[in-house]
Coordinates of C-alpha atoms in Angstrom, one line a residue:
M1 CA 9.2 -1.4 13.7
P2 CA 10.2 -3.2 10.5
E3 CA 10.3 -1.3 7.2
T4 CA 7.3 -1.9 4.9
R5 CA 7.1 -1.9 1.1
N6 CA 5.4 1.5 1.5
D7 CA 8.4 2.9 3.4
E8 CA 10.7 1.6 0.6
L9 CA 8.4 3.2 -1.9
Y10 CA 8.5 6.5 0.0
R11 CA 12.3 6.4 0.1
A12 CA 12.5 5.6 -3.7
L13 CA 10.2 8.5 -4.5
K14 CA 12.1 10.9 -2.3
H15 CA 15.4 9.7 -3.9
N16 CA 13.9 10.7 -7.3
G17 CA 13.4 14.3 -5.9
Y18 CA 9.6 14.5 -5.6
P19 CA 8.1 16.7 -2.9
D20 CA 7.3 15.1 0.5
D21 CA 3.6 15.5 0.2
F22 CA 3.6 13.8 -3.2
C23 CA 5.7 11.0 -1.9
R24 CA 3.5 10.4 1.2
E25 CA 0.3 10.5 -0.9
I26 CA 1.5 7.9 -3.3
A27 CA 3.4 5.7 -0.8
Y28 CA 0.9 5.7 2.1
R29 CA -2.5 6.7 0.7
Q30 CA -2.7 5.4 -2.8
M31 CA -0.2 2.5 -3.1
N32 CA -1.3 1.2 0.3
T33 CA -0.9 -2.5 -0.2
D34 CA 2.3 -4.6 -0.7
F35 CA 1.0 -5.5 -4.2
T36 CA 0.6 -1.9 -5.4
A37 CA 3.7 -0.6 -3.6
T38 CA 5.8 -3.4 -5.2
R39 CA 4.4 -2.7 -8.6
M40 CA 5.3 1.0 -8.3
L41 CA 8.7 0.2 -7.0
G42 CA 9.3 -2.0 -10.1
Y43 CA 8.3 0.9 -12.3
L44 CA 10.6 3.3 -10.4
Y45 CA 13.5 0.9 -10.7
R46 CA 12.9 0.4 -14.5
V47 CA 12.4 4.0 -15.5
T48 CA 15.1 6.6 -15.2
S49 CA 13.9 9.9 -13.7
P50 CA 10.2 9.8 -14.6
R51 CA 8.2 13.0 -14.5
A52 CA 5.7 13.3 -11.7
E53 CA 2.9 13.1 -14.3
D54 CA 4.3 9.7 -15.5
V55 CA 4.4 8.5 -11.9
V56 CA 0.8 9.4 -11.4
D57 CA -0.2 7.8 -14.7
E58 CA 1.6 4.6 -13.6
M59 CA -0.1 4.8 -10.2
L60 CA -3.6 5.0 -11.9
A61 CA -2.8 2.1 -14.1
I62 CA -1.7 0.0 -11.1
L63 CA -4.8 0.9 -9.2
S64 CA -7.0 0.1 -12.3
D65 CA -5.3 -3.3 -12.6
R66 CA -5.9 -4.0 -9.0
K67 CA -9.5 -3.0 -9.2
A68 CA -10.0 -5.3 -12.2
W69 CA -8.4 -8.2 -10.4
I70 CA -10.6 -7.7 -7.3
E71 CA -13.7 -7.6 -9.5
K72 CA -12.6 -10.7 -11.4
K73 CA -12.1 -12.6 -8.1
Q74 CA -15.5 -11.4 -6.8
S75 CA -17.2 -12.6 -10.0
E76 CA -15.5 -15.9 -9.7
E77 CA -16.6 -16.3 -6.1
A78 CA -20.2 -15.4 -7.1
Q79 CA -20.2 -17.9 -10.0
A80 CA -18.8 -20.6 -7.7
A81 CA -21.6 -19.9 -5.2
I82 CA -24.3 -20.0 -7.9
S83 CA -22.8 -23.3 -9.2
R84 CA -22.9 -24.8 -5.6
V85 CA -26.6 -23.8 -5.3
Y86 CA -27.4 -25.5 -8.6
R87 CA -25.5 -28.6 -7.7
E88 CA -26.7 -29.0 -4.1
D89 CA -30.2 -27.6 -4.1
L90 CA -31.7 -28.5 -7.5

């Protein structure tokens, strides 16, 4: 099975010395998309020996950004649908 971004994230977290449960939670449960895993990897490669609290703060920021992006896209799709209704049915 090919290695995923989540596997790479898990290894990067383990390399920084975090406990296995912590690494699995972040790599496979929280940062469970390529987008979020890649963002977290970028953080880990930029910051030298972050504390676990800092990793969690970054994780929460990444998840918040992702949620805002999803909501923006949903809003854009809804607005496009409303515009279509106005153009085609009125």
